[in-house]
Amino acid sequence: MQANHSITKTKTYRPKTAVAVIVSGLCLLVLAMASSIIYGAANIKLSTIWEAFVHFDSSSTAHQIIQRLRMPRAVAAALIGGSLAVSGAVMQGMTRNSLASPSIMGVTAGATFVMSIGLAFMESASNTTLMLLSFAGAGLGAGLVLLIGSLSKRGLTPVKLALAGSAVTALLSSISSAIAIHFNVAKDISFWYAGGVSGVQWVNVQLLIPVSIVGLLLALGLSRSITVMSLGEEVATGLGQKTGIVKFLGTLLVLLLTGAAVAVGGTIGFVGLVIPHIVRFIVGPDYRLIIPCSAVMGALLLVFADVAARMINPPFETPVGAITAIIGVPFFLYLARREGRGL
């Protein structure tokens, strides 16, 4: 265990920086959520928000907008952003793949694919049913990517997994579109492909909260083991790590967090790719710091992205997935170019 102890004592281990990131990130998150409640098709004063909290008036249109539309939207954006960022951090740590993220590894495409089948054949599917379908689809997408990637003669490299993920995403998206057209559910499915939290209600948030909390707690519990796994499977085994159990639990929490996020917010890409890299650069390689910081920063990014989506072309809304893609695509190309030598 001396090697493991020395890992956390390197110069790149920065717990004070991590605390500063979490505290400042939470403060900014509060401001971002307040902005999310204020700005929209109908701008609302900050004093009105306070009144809606303290003295809710059901006859007030502004209070109704705050309580039933803006608040669940802001909370959902924070939970989805945090869930996707933590999922990406766990995937990158377990696989030692800098390109790993739910959107690139086919997880979100798989979730959306199975949900499209559910919408086509179960017209009155409940939110809980859709979330369960999303979990199953997330597992399907990840399984297909790993299966295709494992067929490579020279083993799995980051770029090969990314290519396999792109192929699986394209395949599942095409089939989903065909299902949507044939069964006349294109309008319903288009919401998940666009990605966003515009139609989120408290019933969706109530399903999202417990899954997000359980997933984050499980990620924190595995954080030390993921740090060791990030050094390589042979090193982890030599340090007494039960790699099979860690991989199983890590995969389970990724499917939980991503499945819940897709079920509520649709396909929102690149949050799980960009945030863990930024956080790792700031706080170092210890996942006991990376995971909580990623949760806060991911929540902050998606809430700000949702606000930006409303301000770009008012009164119309730009899909949140387009905002995150503008940030994530150049970052992905940079990482792919850096990792291209392993192709």
C-alpha angles and dihedrals in degrees: 000000000000090000090052091049092051090052092065093045098059122116090256092063104099113171094162090054089049091053090050090050092050095046095044091041092054091049091051090045091058090051091046092051090048088052089049090056094045102047125063142088086319113035114219129204120241090237090057090055090054091049090050089056098043104029109019113196113197090198092059114095092204092053091049091051091050097046101038104031117015101039098050088044093054094044092047092050091052093048094045093047092049092046094051093046093050090047091053093047092051093047092050092048096047097044098033084227115140091198095054117121135134094257096047097041094056096253097120093041090053092050092050092046095056091043089055089055089050092051091049097050102026108050095177097042112155125230090255091053092049091050091051090049089050091054091051092047092050089056091047093052094047092046093052092050093050091046094052092042092051091060089071113113095218096046133251116322125177093251093047091052090048090051091048089049092051091050093049091045092052092047096048093043091053092050090047090053091050090051091048093052096042096048095036096239096119093119092056095045094045089069092062093045093050092049122215148121100240095116099039118131133187091265089063092047091050089058093044099050100064093043091049093048094048092046094049093047091049090049091051090049090052095041096100092048091048089053089057092044089054088066091062136282094262092053091046092051090048089054091054097259116157094223096180093058092044092051092048094050092042092052090047094054092046090053091047096049096040094042092052092045093051093044090058105027105023125220107349109165139201099019089105091048103046104037099055091051093050092046093046090053091052104041104023135243100308110112091204083074100030096057100054092040090049091051092054096041093045091052090048093049096051095045090052090045090053091051091048090050089061096045101048098073110004134223086022122067126232113219110262089225089064091054094051090045091057087058098036105044096064089045091051092049090051092051093044090052091049093049095041092100089072094058 
